[in-house]
Coordinates of N, CA and C in Angstrom, one line a residue:
M1 N 51.5 119.9 124.9 CA 52.6 119.4 123.8 C 53.7 120.8 124.8
T2 N 54.5 120.7 125.0 CA 55.7 121.1 125.2 C 56.3 121.7 123.9
M3 N 57.2 123.0 124.7 CA 57.6 123.5 123.2 C 58.5 122.2 122.5
T4 N 59.1 121.6 123.5 CA 60.2 120.9 122.8 C 59.4 119.3 121.3
D5 N 58.3 119.4 121.8 CA 57.3 118.3 121.3 C 57.2 119.1 120.5
I6 N 57.0 120.8 120.4 CA 56.8 121.5 118.8 C 57.7 121.7 117.9
T7 N 59.0 121.1 118.7 CA 60.4 121.8 117.4 C 60.7 120.5 116.8
K8 N 60.2 120.1 117.4 CA 60.7 118.3 117.1 C 59.0 118.2 116.3
L9 N 57.6 118.6 116.2 CA 57.2 118.2 115.0 C 57.3 118.7 113.9
I10 N 57.4 120.4 114.2 CA 57.8 121.4 113.2 C 59.6 120.8 112.6
A11 N 60.2 120.0 113.2 CA 61.3 119.3 111.9 C 61.1 118.3 111.2
L12 N 60.3 117.5 111.7 CA 59.7 116.7 112.0 C 58.9 116.9 110.0
L13 N 58.2 117.5 110.1 CA 57.1 118.9 109.4 C 58.5 119.0 108.0
L14 N 59.5 119.6 108.3 CA 60.2 120.2 107.6 C 60.8 119.5 106.5
A15 N 61.7 117.8 107.6 CA 62.4 117.8 106.4 C 61.9 116.4 105.6
L16 N 60.2 116.0 106.0 CA 59.6 115.6 105.3 C 59.0 116.6 103.9
N17 N 58.9 118.1 104.7 CA 58.2 118.6 102.9 C 59.6 118.8 101.9
L18 N 60.8 118.7 102.7 CA 61.8 118.9 101.7 C 62.5 117.6 100.9
I19 N 61.4 116.9 101.6 CA 62.0 115.1 100.8 C 60.6 115.0 99.6
V20 N 59.5 115.6 100.2 CA 58.3 115.7 99.3 C 59.0 116.7 97.8
F21 N 58.9 117.6 98.2 CA 59.7 118.3 97.5 C 60.9 117.5 96.9
S22 N 62.0 117.3 96.9 CA 62.8 116.6 96.4 C 62.1 115.4 95.2
I23 N 61.0 114.5 95.3 CA 60.3 113.6 94.7 C 59.7 113.7 93.9
Y24 N 59.0 115.4 93.7 CA 58.5 116.2 93.1 C 59.6 116.2 91.6
F25 N 60.8 116.6 92.2 CA 61.6 117.3 91.2 C 62.5 115.6 90.6
L26 N 62.5 114.7 90.8 CA 62.6 113.5 89.9 C 61.9 113.4 89.1
D27 N 60.4 113.8 89.9 CA 59.4 113.2 88.5 C 58.4 114.8 87.6
K28 N 59.6 115.0 87.4 CA 59.8 116.9 87.1 C 60.7 116.3 85.8
Q29 N 62.0 115.7 86.5 CA 63.4 115.5 86.2 C 62.7 115.1 84.9
A30 N 62.5 113.1 85.0 CA 61.8 112.3 84.3 C 60.8 112.8 83.5
A31 N 60.2 113.6 83.7 CA 58.9 114.0 82.5 C 59.9 114.7 81.8
R32 N 60.9 116.1 81.8 CA 61.7 116.0 81.0 C 62.0 115.1 79.6
Q33 N 62.6 114.2 80.9 CA 63.9 113.0 79.7 C 63.1 111.4 79.3
G34 N 61.9 111.8 80.1 CA 61.1 110.4 79.1 C 61.5 109.3 79.8
G35 N 62.0 109.7 81.1 CA 62.1 108.8 82.3 C 60.7 107.9 83.0
W36 N 61.1 106.8 83.4 CA 60.3 106.4 84.4 C 59.9 107.4 85.6
R37 N 58.2 107.7 85.6 CA 57.8 108.6 86.3 C 57.3 107.4 87.4
I38 N 56.1 108.8 88.5 CA 56.6 108.6 90.1 C 54.3 108.5 89.7
S39 N 53.8 107.9 90.0 CA 52.2 107.7 89.9 C 51.9 109.2 90.4
E40 N 50.9 109.1 90.2 CA 50.2 110.6 91.1 C 49.2 110.3 91.9
R41 N 49.3 109.6 91.9 CA 48.5 108.5 93.5 C 49.7 108.8 94.7
S42 N 51.0 108.3 94.3 CA 52.0 107.8 94.7 C 52.7 109.9 95.4
L43 N 52.0 110.9 94.4 CA 52.1 112.2 94.4 C 51.9 112.5 95.6
L44 N 50.1 112.5 95.3 CA 49.6 113.0 96.2 C 49.4 112.3 97.7
T45 N 49.2 111.0 97.8 CA 49.5 110.6 99.0 C 51.2 110.8 99.8
L46 N 52.0 111.4 99.0 CA 53.3 112.1 99.7 C 53.1 113.2 100.4
A47 N 51.4 114.0 99.7 CA 51.5 115.0 100.0 C 50.2 115.2 101.4
L48 N 49.0 113.7 101.7 CA 48.7 114.2 102.0 C 49.0 113.1 103.5
I49 N 50.2 112.2 103.9 CA 50.4 112.3 104.8 C 51.6 113.6 104.9
G50 N 51.6 114.5 105.2 CA 52.0 115.7 106.0 C 53.0 116.6 104.5
G51 N 53.7 116.3 103.8 CA 53.7 116.8 102.6 C 53.3 117.9 101.4
S52 N 52.5 118.2 102.2 CA 51.8 119.1 101.8 C 52.6 120.6 100.6
L53 N 53.0 121.3 102.1 CA 53.6 122.4 101.3 C 54.6 122.1 100.7
G54 N 55.6 121.2 100.4 CA 56.9 121.1 99.3 C 55.8 120.4 98.2
A55 N 55.3 120.0 98.3 CA 54.7 119.7 97.1 C 53.7 120.5 96.0
L56 N 53.2 121.8 97.6 CA 52.4 123.0 96.5 C 53.7 124.0 95.7
A57 N 55.2 123.9 96.5 CA 56.4 124.9 95.8 C 56.8 123.9 95.0
A58 N 56.7 122.4 95.1 CA 57.3 121.9 93.5 C 56.4 122.5 92.9
Q59 N 55.2 122.2 93.2 CA 54.8 122.9 91.7 C 54.2 124.0 91.8
Q60 N 54.6 125.1 92.1 CA 55.1 126.6 91.7 C 56.0 126.5 90.8
I61 N 57.4 126.7 92.0 CA 58.4 126.5 92.0 C 58.7 126.0 90.3
L62 N 58.7 124.1 90.5 CA 59.0 123.6 89.4 C 58.0 123.7 87.9
R63 N 56.5 124.3 88.0 CA 55.8 124.4 87.0 C 55.4 123.0 86.7
H64 N 55.3 121.9 87.6 CA 55.3 120.4 88.1 C 53.6 120.2 88.0
K65 N 53.0 119.9 87.1 CA 51.3 119.4 87.0 C 50.8 120.4 87.7
T66 N 50.7 121.6 87.3 CA 49.9 122.8 87.6 C 48.7 123.0 86.3
K67 N 48.8 122.6 85.6 CA 47.5 122.3 85.0 C 47.0 121.3 84.7
K68 N 47.2 119.8 85.4 CA 46.7 119.1 85.6 C 45.3 118.4 86.4
E69 N 44.0 118.1 86.3 CA 43.2 118.0 86.5 C 43.5 116.4 86.7
P70 N 42.6 115.8 87.8 CA 42.3 116.9 89.2 C 43.5 116.4 89.8
F71 N 44.3 116.9 89.6 CA 45.4 116.4 90.3 C 45.9 117.9 91.9
R72 N 45.3 119.2 90.8 CA 45.2 120.5 91.3 C 44.3 121.4 92.1
S73 N 43.3 119.7 92.2 CA 41.9 120.0 92.9 C 42.0 119.0 94.5
I74 N 43.0 117.7 94.6 CA 42.8 117.0 94.7 C 44.5 118.1 95.9
L75 N 45.0 118.6 95.5 CA 46.4 118.5 96.2 C 45.7 119.8 96.8
A76 N 45.6 121.3 96.3 CA 44.2 122.0 97.3 C 43.3 121.3 98.0
A77 N 42.9 120.5 97.9 CA 42.0 120.3 99.3 C 42.3 119.4 100.8
I78 N 43.7 119.1 99.7 CA 44.6 117.9 100.6 C 45.1 119.6 101.5
L79 N 45.6 120.6 100.6 CA 46.4 122.0 101.4 C 44.6 122.1 102.6
I80 N 43.8 122.5 102.1 CA 42.6 123.1 102.9 C 43.0 122.3 104.7
L81 N 43.2 121.2 104.1 CA 42.3 119.8 104.7 C 43.9 120.0 106.4
H82 N 45.0 119.6 105.6 CA 46.3 120.3 107.1 C 46.2 121.8 107.1
G83 N 46.0 122.8 107.1 CA 45.2 124.5 107.4 C 43.7 123.6 108.1
A84 N 42.8 122.6 108.3 CA 42.1 122.9 109.2 C 43.2 122.2 110.7
L85 N 43.3 121.3 109.5 CA 44.5 120.3 111.7 C 44.9 121.2 112.6
A86 N 45.8 122.1 111.2 CA 46.8 122.7 111.9 C 46.4 124.0 112.6
T87 N 45.7 124.0 113.0 CA 44.1 125.5 113.4 C 43.5 124.5 114.5
M88 N 43.6 123.9 114.0 CA 42.7 123.1 115.0 C 42.6 122.7 116.4
L89 N 44.4 121.7 115.7 CA 45.9 121.9 116.7 C 46.1 123.0 117.6
A90 N 46.5 124.1 116.8 CA 46.9 125.5 117.7 C 45.9 126.0 118.9
L91 N 44.3 126.0 118.0 CA 43.7 125.9 119.1 C 43.3 124.9 120.1
A92 N 43.1 123.7 120.5 CA 43.5 123.2 121.4 C 44.4 123.2 122.0
T93 N 45.7 123.3 121.9 CA 47.0 124.0 122.7 C 46.2 124.8 123.6
L94 N 45.6 126.2 122.8 CA 45.3 127.4 123.5 C 44.2 126.7 124.4
W95 N 43.3 126.6 124.1 CA 42.4 125.9 124.9 C 42.0 125.3 126.0
A96 N 43.7 123.5 126.0 CA 43.3 122.8 126.9 C 44.1 123.3 128.6
P97 N 44.7 124.0 128.8 CA 44.6 125.1 130.3 C 43.5 125.3 130.7
R98 N 42.7 125.6 129.9 CA 41.5 126.5 130.2 C 40.2 125.2 130.5
L99 N 40.9 124.0 129.6 CA 39.6 122.3 129.6 C 40.5 121.7 130.4
H100 N 41.5 122.8 131.0 CA 42.2 120.6 132.5 C 41.9 119.8 130.8
L101 N 42.9 119.9 130.1 CA 42.9 118.5 128.9 C 44.4 119.2 129.2
D102 N 45.2 117.8 129.3 CA 46.9 117.5 129.1 C 46.7 117.6 127.4
F103 N 47.6 118.1 126.6 CA 48.0 117.7 125.1 C 49.4 118.0 125.1

């Protein structure tokens, strides 16, 4: 992976997390106003596809779904999964030159 690839990946993840945060915000507004809500499955799917940090930020900042189980536990598991994947990717890019692999 080149530095350009890493920069693009970071920009993509940042944009995705901002979108996820915005969607959580819209759901929080709908909850306050009694409007149409976004399903928990959809919110968790957005976190799973890469928006877990945006979901966590929205949960903490907006105080949205902070007491709802199993939502909290599933979101925590997604965060752990993303952390493990990021660590594996970082280690793979560090070890790739030593293993003669091209990432």
